[in-house]
Amino acid sequence: MKKLNVLLISFVAAVTLAACSNAPKLATEAMPRSGFLPDYNLLVPMATSNQDTRIWRYRVSGVNPSTYTAVILDPIYLNQNATKDVSLDVINKAKAALQASMVEAVNARGNIKIVTMSGPGVARVSVGITGAESSADSLQPWNFTPIGLAMNAAAYAGGVNSKTPALLVESKITDSQSKQLLGEGLITVQGESFRTSSGSADSFIAMAKTVVRTAMETSANPTPTGR
């Protein structure tokens, strides 16, 4: 009986350790650095209730956000080339839908207008969508294209590939004249939140719309990060 109790305790301890090591795996990986943002060292992690989502942000201090009344929206960057599974038409459709989502997000604020020329009180917003994978070492950017990730999600969910796909959305806000960095945001979506998509380009667009808007709000948050 004593030996049985020792075995049970050992088993429970092993299960507990496994659960502890697996559950926070995504949360303990280093922040991916694709090169899209100018300074990743400025980013600080933010709390989120979704265990599959991680958010980092930076906001400059000493700048009054009310001085900016207009924005230039750069064409969204999508790290996706045409392949046998993802046509150029699909890529263009995704870009158009995501750009429209950015416009809607700005217009929804009501106090910011969209312009095409730089000037006083005009900020520039840039958003990039990249793919990544989580391996045993860390979260590595650029190893996958994002639409391809969504369309191959079923293979990952079925255990065909031991690596975990991820969606990266990065955003930055700069002064249109001085080029001063005003804010940055980086969001990763991994695990079940990504893998349960239906495996289509439309599912990628639907997911990316939500994450793009969140990324824009993250970098536009006027609260300084103190760095």
PDB file of N, CA and C in Angstrom, residues 60-134:
ATOM      1  N   VAL A  60       4.630  56.166 -26.941  1.00  0.00           N
ATOM      2  CA  VAL A  60       5.567  57.196 -26.527  1.00  0.00           C
ATOM      3  C   VAL A  60       4.935  58.097 -25.467  1.00  0.00           C
ATOM      4  N   SER A  61       5.745  58.590 -24.577  1.00  0.00           N
ATOM      5  CA  SER A  61       5.254  59.527 -23.567  1.00  0.00           C
ATOM      6  C   SER A  61       5.567  60.952 -24.018  1.00  0.00           C
ATOM      7  N   GLY A  62       4.869  61.912 -23.461  1.00  0.00           N
ATOM      8  CA  GLY A  62       5.142  63.314 -23.752  1.00  0.00           C
ATOM      9  C   GLY A  62       4.518  63.833 -25.018  1.00  0.00           C
ATOM     10  N   VAL A  63       3.668  63.064 -25.666  1.00  0.00           N
ATOM     11  CA  VAL A  63       2.987  63.516 -26.884  1.00  0.00           C
ATOM     12  C   VAL A  63       1.490  63.507 -26.643  1.00  0.00           C
ATOM     13  N   ASN A  64       0.851  64.630 -26.875  1.00  0.00           N
ATOM     14  CA  ASN A  64      -0.596  64.749 -26.680  1.00  0.00           C
ATOM     15  C   ASN A  64      -1.317  64.134 -27.876  1.00  0.00           C
ATOM     16  N   PRO A  65      -2.056  63.018 -27.661  1.00  0.00           N
ATOM     17  CA  PRO A  65      -2.717  62.359 -28.801  1.00  0.00           C
ATOM     18  C   PRO A  65      -3.787  63.218 -29.463  1.00  0.00           C
ATOM     19  N   SER A  66      -4.316  64.209 -28.736  1.00  0.00           N
ATOM     20  CA  SER A  66      -5.374  65.050 -29.305  1.00  0.00           C
ATOM     21  C   SER A  66      -4.856  65.977 -30.395  1.00  0.00           C
ATOM     22  N   THR A  67      -3.526  66.092 -30.502  1.00  0.00           N
ATOM     23  CA  THR A  67      -2.969  66.943 -31.555  1.00  0.00           C
ATOM     24  C   THR A  67      -3.055  66.274 -32.927  1.00  0.00           C
ATOM     25  N   TYR A  68      -3.361  64.969 -32.935  1.00  0.00           N
ATOM     26  CA  TYR A  68      -3.487  64.248 -34.197  1.00  0.00           C
ATOM     27  C   TYR A  68      -4.964  64.090 -34.553  1.00  0.00           C
ATOM     28  N   THR A  69      -5.335  64.671 -35.670  1.00  0.00           N
ATOM     29  CA  THR A  69      -6.739  64.661 -36.093  1.00  0.00           C
ATOM     30  C   THR A  69      -6.966  63.897 -37.393  1.00  0.00           C
ATOM     31  N   ALA A  70      -5.875  63.362 -37.976  1.00  0.00           N
ATOM     32  CA  ALA A  70      -6.016  62.637 -39.243  1.00  0.00           C
ATOM     33  C   ALA A  70      -4.936  61.561 -39.335  1.00  0.00           C
ATOM     34  N   VAL A  71      -5.199  60.551 -40.165  1.00  0.00           N
ATOM     35  CA  VAL A  71      -4.224  59.480 -40.352  1.00  0.00           C
ATOM     36  C   VAL A  71      -4.096  59.124 -41.830  1.00  0.00           C
ATOM     37  N   ILE A  72      -2.906  58.682 -42.166  1.00  0.00           N
ATOM     38  CA  ILE A  72      -2.663  58.062 -43.466  1.00  0.00           C
ATOM     39  C   ILE A  72      -2.598  56.567 -43.216  1.00  0.00           C
ATOM     40  N   LEU A  73      -3.386  55.807 -43.951  1.00  0.00           N
ATOM     41  CA  LEU A  73      -3.371  54.346 -43.810  1.00  0.00           C
ATOM     42  C   LEU A  73      -2.528  53.744 -44.935  1.00  0.00           C
ATOM     43  N   ASP A  74      -1.364  53.242 -44.580  1.00  0.00           N
ATOM     44  CA  ASP A  74      -0.544  52.571 -45.580  1.00  0.00           C
ATOM     45  C   ASP A  74      -1.248  51.301 -46.055  1.00  0.00           C
ATOM     46  N   PRO A  75      -1.000  50.879 -47.297  1.00  0.00           N
ATOM     47  CA  PRO A  75      -1.546  49.598 -47.757  1.00  0.00           C
ATOM     48  C   PRO A  75      -1.084  48.481 -46.822  1.00  0.00           C
ATOM     49  N   ILE A  76      -1.984  47.625 -46.437  1.00  0.00           N
ATOM     50  CA  ILE A  76      -1.643  46.565 -45.489  1.00  0.00           C
ATOM     51  C   ILE A  76      -0.598  45.628 -46.096  1.00  0.00           C
ATOM     52  N   TYR A  77       0.367  45.242 -45.276  1.00  0.00           N
ATOM     53  CA  TYR A  77       1.393  44.321 -45.744  1.00  0.00           C
ATOM     54  C   TYR A  77       0.980  42.896 -45.387  1.00  0.00           C
ATOM     55  N   LEU A  78       0.943  42.038 -46.372  1.00  0.00           N
ATOM     56  CA  LEU A  78       0.561  40.648 -46.169  1.00  0.00           C
ATOM     57  C   LEU A  78       1.683  39.751 -46.679  1.00  0.00           C
ATOM     58  N   ASN A  79       2.305  39.023 -45.784  1.00  0.00           N
ATOM     59  CA  ASN A  79       3.439  38.173 -46.147  1.00  0.00           C
ATOM     60  C   ASN A  79       2.932  36.893 -46.822  1.00  0.00           C
ATOM     61  N   GLN A  80       2.490  37.050 -48.054  1.00  0.00           N
ATOM     62  CA  GLN A  80       1.888  35.924 -48.762  1.00  0.00           C
ATOM     63  C   GLN A  80       2.146  36.047 -50.250  1.00  0.00           C
ATOM     64  N   ASN A  81       2.797  35.074 -50.819  1.00  0.00           N
ATOM     65  CA  ASN A  81       2.969  35.003 -52.266  1.00  0.00           C
ATOM     66  C   ASN A  81       2.001  33.981 -52.847  1.00  0.00           C
ATOM     67  N   ALA A  82       1.752  34.101 -54.119  1.00  0.00           N
ATOM     68  CA  ALA A  82       0.863  33.150 -54.778  1.00  0.00           C
ATOM     69  C   ALA A  82       1.505  31.759 -54.784  1.00  0.00           C
ATOM     70  N   THR A  83       0.681  30.753 -54.499  1.00  0.00           N
ATOM     71  CA  THR A  83       1.123  29.358 -54.515  1.00  0.00           C
ATOM     72  C   THR A  83       0.073  28.541 -55.255  1.00  0.00           C
ATOM     73  N   LYS A  84       0.300  27.236 -55.332  1.00  0.00           N
ATOM     74  CA  LYS A  84      -0.690  26.388 -56.007  1.00  0.00           C
ATOM     75  C   LYS A  84      -2.000  26.326 -55.226  1.00  0.00           C
ATOM     76  N   ASP A  85      -1.935  26.622 -53.916  1.00  0.00           N
ATOM     77  CA  ASP A  85      -3.138  26.593 -53.082  1.00  0.00           C
ATOM     78  C   ASP A  85      -3.741  27.971 -52.853  1.00  0.00           C
ATOM     79  N   VAL A  86      -2.926  29.010 -52.978  1.00  0.00           N
ATOM     80  CA  VAL A  86      -3.389  30.375 -52.723  1.00  0.00           C
ATOM     81  C   VAL A  86      -3.123  31.214 -53.975  1.00  0.00           C
ATOM     82  N   SER A  87      -4.193  31.548 -54.683  1.00  0.00           N
ATOM     83  CA  SER A  87      -4.046  32.292 -55.932  1.00  0.00           C
ATOM     84  C   SER A  87      -3.847  33.780 -55.659  1.00  0.00           C
ATOM     85  N   LEU A  88      -3.417  34.492 -56.706  1.00  0.00           N
ATOM     86  CA  LEU A  88      -3.242  35.936 -56.602  1.00  0.00           C
ATOM     87  C   LEU A  88      -4.577  36.621 -56.331  1.00  0.00           C
ATOM     88  N   ASP A  89      -5.668  36.081 -56.910  1.00  0.00           N
ATOM     89  CA  ASP A  89      -6.994  36.645 -56.672  1.00  0.00           C
ATOM     90  C   ASP A  89      -7.375  36.553 -55.196  1.00  0.00           C
ATOM     91  N   VAL A  90      -7.046  35.424 -54.571  1.00  0.00           N
ATOM     92  CA  VAL A  90      -7.345  35.239 -53.147  1.00  0.00           C
ATOM     93  C   VAL A  90      -6.540  36.226 -52.306  1.00  0.00           C
ATOM     94  N   ILE A  91      -5.279  36.400 -52.671  1.00  0.00           N
ATOM     95  CA  ILE A  91      -4.422  37.343 -51.936  1.00  0.00           C
ATOM     96  C   ILE A  91      -4.967  38.762 -52.054  1.00  0.00           C
ATOM     97  N   ASN A  92      -5.330  39.169 -53.265  1.00  0.00           N
ATOM     98  CA  ASN A  92      -5.868  40.514 -53.470  1.00  0.00           C
ATOM     99  C   ASN A  92      -7.187  40.701 -52.742  1.00  0.00           C
ATOM    100  N   LYS A  93      -8.009  39.651 -52.708  1.00  0.00           N
ATOM    101  CA  LYS A  93      -9.273  39.711 -51.977  1.00  0.00           C
ATOM    102  C   LYS A  93      -9.021  39.909 -50.485  1.00  0.00           C
ATOM    103  N   ALA A  94      -8.044  39.190 -49.960  1.00  0.00           N
ATOM    104  CA  ALA A  94      -7.710  39.316 -48.544  1.00  0.00           C
ATOM    105  C   ALA A  94      -7.200  40.715 -48.226  1.00  0.00           C
ATOM    106  N   LYS A  95      -6.312  41.225 -49.061  1.00  0.00           N
ATOM    107  CA  LYS A  95      -5.771  42.565 -48.835  1.00  0.00           C
ATOM    108  C   LYS A  95      -6.879  43.620 -48.864  1.00  0.00           C
ATOM    109  N   ALA A  96      -7.760  43.520 -49.851  1.00  0.00           N
ATOM    110  CA  ALA A  96      -8.842  44.494 -49.982  1.00  0.00           C
ATOM    111  C   ALA A  96      -9.774  44.453 -48.772  1.00  0.00           C
ATOM    112  N   ALA A  97     -10.107  43.239 -48.321  1.00  0.00           N
ATOM    113  CA  ALA A  97     -11.006  43.093 -47.179  1.00  0.00           C
ATOM    114  C   ALA A  97     -10.373  43.635 -45.899  1.00  0.00           C
ATOM    115  N   LEU A  98      -9.084  43.374 -45.721  1.00  0.00           N
ATOM    116  CA  LEU A  98      -8.399  43.828 -44.520  1.00  0.00           C
ATOM    117  C   LEU A  98      -8.167  45.338 -44.545  1.00  0.00           C
ATOM    118  N   GLN A  99      -7.890  45.889 -45.714  1.00  0.00           N
ATOM    119  CA  GLN A  99      -7.735  47.339 -45.831  1.00  0.00           C
ATOM    120  C   GLN A  99      -9.059  48.025 -45.513  1.00  0.00           C
ATOM    121  N   ALA A 100     -10.150  47.458 -46.014  1.00  0.00           N
ATOM    122  CA  ALA A 100     -11.478  48.014 -45.732  1.00  0.00           C
ATOM    123  C   ALA A 100     -11.784  47.942 -44.241  1.00  0.00           C
ATOM    124  N   SER A 101     -11.338  46.882 -43.595  1.00  0.00           N
ATOM    125  CA  SER A 101     -11.536  46.747 -42.157  1.00  0.00           C
ATOM    126  C   SER A 101     -10.778  47.826 -41.394  1.00  0.00           C
ATOM    127  N   MET A 102      -9.574  48.168 -41.862  1.00  0.00           N
ATOM    128  CA  MET A 102      -8.801  49.244 -41.246  1.00  0.00           C
ATOM    129  C   MET A 102      -9.526  50.576 -41.390  1.00  0.00           C
ATOM    130  N   VAL A 103     -10.070  50.822 -42.563  1.00  0.00           N
ATOM    131  CA  VAL A 103     -10.818  52.064 -42.802  1.00  0.00           C
ATOM    132  C   VAL A 103     -12.026  52.135 -41.877  1.00  0.00           C
ATOM    133  N   GLU A 104     -12.727  51.019 -41.747  1.00  0.00           N
ATOM    134  CA  GLU A 104     -13.902  50.977 -40.862  1.00  0.00           C
ATOM    135  C   GLU A 104     -13.511  51.252 -39.417  1.00  0.00           C
ATOM    136  N   ALA A 105     -12.377  50.710 -39.000  1.00  0.00           N
ATOM    137  CA  ALA A 105     -11.925  50.895 -37.624  1.00  0.00           C
ATOM    138  C   ALA A 105     -11.637  52.363 -37.339  1.00  0.00           C
ATOM    139  N   VAL A 106     -11.017  53.052 -38.292  1.00  0.00           N
ATOM    140  CA  VAL A 106     -10.721  54.481 -38.113  1.00  0.00           C
ATOM    141  C   VAL A 106     -12.004  55.296 -38.135  1.00  0.00           C
ATOM    142  N   ASN A 107     -12.870  55.021 -39.101  1.00  0.00           N
ATOM    143  CA  ASN A 107     -14.118  55.773 -39.208  1.00  0.00           C
ATOM    144  C   ASN A 107     -15.016  55.582 -37.985  1.00  0.00           C
ATOM    145  N   ALA A 108     -14.903  54.419 -37.357  1.00  0.00           N
ATOM    146  CA  ALA A 108     -15.731  54.138 -36.184  1.00  0.00           C
ATOM    147  C   ALA A 108     -15.374  55.045 -35.003  1.00  0.00           C
ATOM    148  N   ARG A 109     -14.163  55.576 -34.992  1.00  0.00           N
ATOM    149  CA  ARG A 109     -13.747  56.465 -33.908  1.00  0.00           C
ATOM    150  C   ARG A 109     -14.460  57.805 -33.992  1.00  0.00           C
ATOM    151  N   GLY A 110     -14.779  58.237 -35.208  1.00  0.00           N
ATOM    152  CA  GLY A 110     -15.568  59.454 -35.381  1.00  0.00           C
ATOM    153  C   GLY A 110     -14.796  60.758 -35.317  1.00  0.00           C
ATOM    154  N   ASN A 111     -13.657  60.777 -34.647  1.00  0.00           N
ATOM    155  CA  ASN A 111     -12.913  62.033 -34.476  1.00  0.00           C
ATOM    156  C   ASN A 111     -11.602  62.062 -35.261  1.00  0.00           C
ATOM    157  N   ILE A 112     -11.386  61.078 -36.115  1.00  0.00           N
ATOM    158  CA  ILE A 112     -10.172  60.998 -36.921  1.00  0.00           C
ATOM    159  C   ILE A 112     -10.574  60.834 -38.382  1.00  0.00           C
ATOM    160  N   LYS A 113      -9.988  61.641 -39.245  1.00  0.00           N
ATOM    161  CA  LYS A 113     -10.286  61.496 -40.668  1.00  0.00           C
ATOM    162  C   LYS A 113      -9.107  60.846 -41.381  1.00  0.00           C
ATOM    163  N   ILE A 114      -9.406  60.206 -42.493  1.00  0.00           N
ATOM    164  CA  ILE A 114      -8.388  59.529 -43.286  1.00  0.00           C
ATOM    165  C   ILE A 114      -7.957  60.454 -44.423  1.00  0.00           C
ATOM    166  N   VAL A 115      -6.653  60.663 -44.538  1.00  0.00           N
ATOM    167  CA  VAL A 115      -6.113  61.533 -45.584  1.00  0.00           C
ATOM    168  C   VAL A 115      -5.019  60.790 -46.334  1.00  0.00           C
ATOM    169  N   THR A 116      -4.526  61.413 -47.393  1.00  0.00           N
ATOM    170  CA  THR A 116      -3.476  60.780 -48.195  1.00  0.00           C
ATOM    171  C   THR A 116      -2.181  61.586 -48.223  1.00  0.00           C
ATOM    172  N   MET A 117      -2.199  62.779 -47.629  1.00  0.00           N
ATOM    173  CA  MET A 117      -1.017  63.636 -47.640  1.00  0.00           C
ATOM    174  C   MET A 117      -0.542  63.889 -46.215  1.00  0.00           C
ATOM    175  N   SER A 118       0.782  63.901 -46.037  1.00  0.00           N
ATOM    176  CA  SER A 118       1.333  64.195 -44.719  1.00  0.00           C
ATOM    177  C   SER A 118       1.172  65.673 -44.399  1.00  0.00           C
ATOM    178  N   GLY A 119       1.223  65.977 -43.088  1.00  0.00           N
ATOM    179  CA  GLY A 119       1.068  67.359 -42.662  1.00  0.00           C
ATOM    180  C   GLY A 119       0.992  67.444 -41.156  1.00  0.00           C
ATOM    181  N   PRO A 120       0.844  68.636 -40.605  1.00  0.00           N
ATOM    182  CA  PRO A 120       0.731  68.790 -39.156  1.00  0.00           C
ATOM    183  C   PRO A 120      -0.511  68.070 -38.617  1.00  0.00           C
ATOM    184  N   GLY A 121      -0.346  67.372 -37.525  1.00  0.00           N
ATOM    185  CA  GLY A 121      -1.477  66.671 -36.926  1.00  0.00           C
ATOM    186  C   GLY A 121      -1.900  65.424 -37.673  1.00  0.00           C
ATOM    187  N   VAL A 122      -1.035  64.924 -38.559  1.00  0.00           N
ATOM    188  CA  VAL A 122      -1.357  63.718 -39.334  1.00  0.00           C
ATOM    189  C   VAL A 122      -0.408  62.586 -38.929  1.00  0.00           C
ATOM    190  N   ALA A 123      -0.971  61.475 -38.522  1.00  0.00           N
ATOM    191  CA  ALA A 123      -0.186  60.293 -38.181  1.00  0.00           C
ATOM    192  C   ALA A 123      -0.250  59.289 -39.321  1.00  0.00           C
ATOM    193  N   ARG A 124       0.718  58.399 -39.367  1.00  0.00           N
ATOM    194  CA  ARG A 124       0.739  57.342 -40.379  1.00  0.00           C
ATOM    195  C   ARG A 124       0.622  55.992 -39.691  1.00  0.00           C
ATOM    196  N   VAL A 125      -0.303  55.178 -40.154  1.00  0.00           N
ATOM    197  CA  VAL A 125      -0.540  53.863 -39.571  1.00  0.00           C
ATOM    198  C   VAL A 125      -0.135  52.782 -40.564  1.00  0.00           C
ATOM    199  N   SER A 126       0.705  51.856 -40.115  1.00  0.00           N
ATOM    200  CA  SER A 126       1.149  50.742 -40.950  1.00  0.00           C
ATOM    201  C   SER A 126       0.865  49.434 -40.236  1.00  0.00           C
ATOM    202  N   VAL A 127       0.314  48.477 -40.971  1.00  0.00           N
ATOM    203  CA  VAL A 127      -0.019  47.172 -40.393  1.00  0.00           C
ATOM    204  C   VAL A 127       0.584  46.072 -41.260  1.00  0.00           C
ATOM    205  N   GLY A 128       1.205  45.108 -40.631  1.00  0.00           N
ATOM    206  CA  GLY A 128       1.769  43.971 -41.353  1.00  0.00           C
ATOM    207  C   GLY A 128       1.270  42.668 -40.768  1.00  0.00           C
ATOM    208  N   ILE A 129       0.924  41.728 -41.627  1.00  0.00           N
ATOM    209  CA  ILE A 129       0.467  40.407 -41.199  1.00  0.00           C
ATOM    210  C   ILE A 129       1.481  39.378 -41.662  1.00  0.00           C
ATOM    211  N   THR A 130       1.992  38.609 -40.711  1.00  0.00           N
ATOM    212  CA  THR A 130       3.000  37.610 -41.029  1.00  0.00           C
ATOM    213  C   THR A 130       2.599  36.273 -40.429  1.00  0.00           C
ATOM    214  N   GLY A 131       3.273  35.226 -40.876  1.00  0.00           N
ATOM    215  CA  GLY A 131       3.034  33.905 -40.312  1.00  0.00           C
ATOM    216  C   GLY A 131       4.225  33.469 -39.491  1.00  0.00           C
ATOM    217  N   ALA A 132       4.017  32.525 -38.601  1.00  0.00           N
ATOM    218  CA  ALA A 132       5.108  32.018 -37.784  1.00  0.00           C
ATOM    219  C   ALA A 132       4.782  30.608 -37.347  1.00  0.00           C
ATOM    220  N   GLU A 133       5.750  29.975 -36.703  1.00  0.00           N
ATOM    221  CA  GLU A 133       5.488  28.666 -36.128  1.00  0.00           C
ATOM    222  C   GLU A 133       6.186  28.555 -34.784  1.00  0.00           C
ATOM    223  N   SER A 134       5.562  27.828 -33.890  1.00  0.00           N
ATOM    224  CA  SER A 134       6.141  27.596 -32.577  1.00  0.00           C
ATOM    225  C   SER A 134       6.736  26.202 -32.565  1.00  0.00           C
TER     226      SER A 134
END
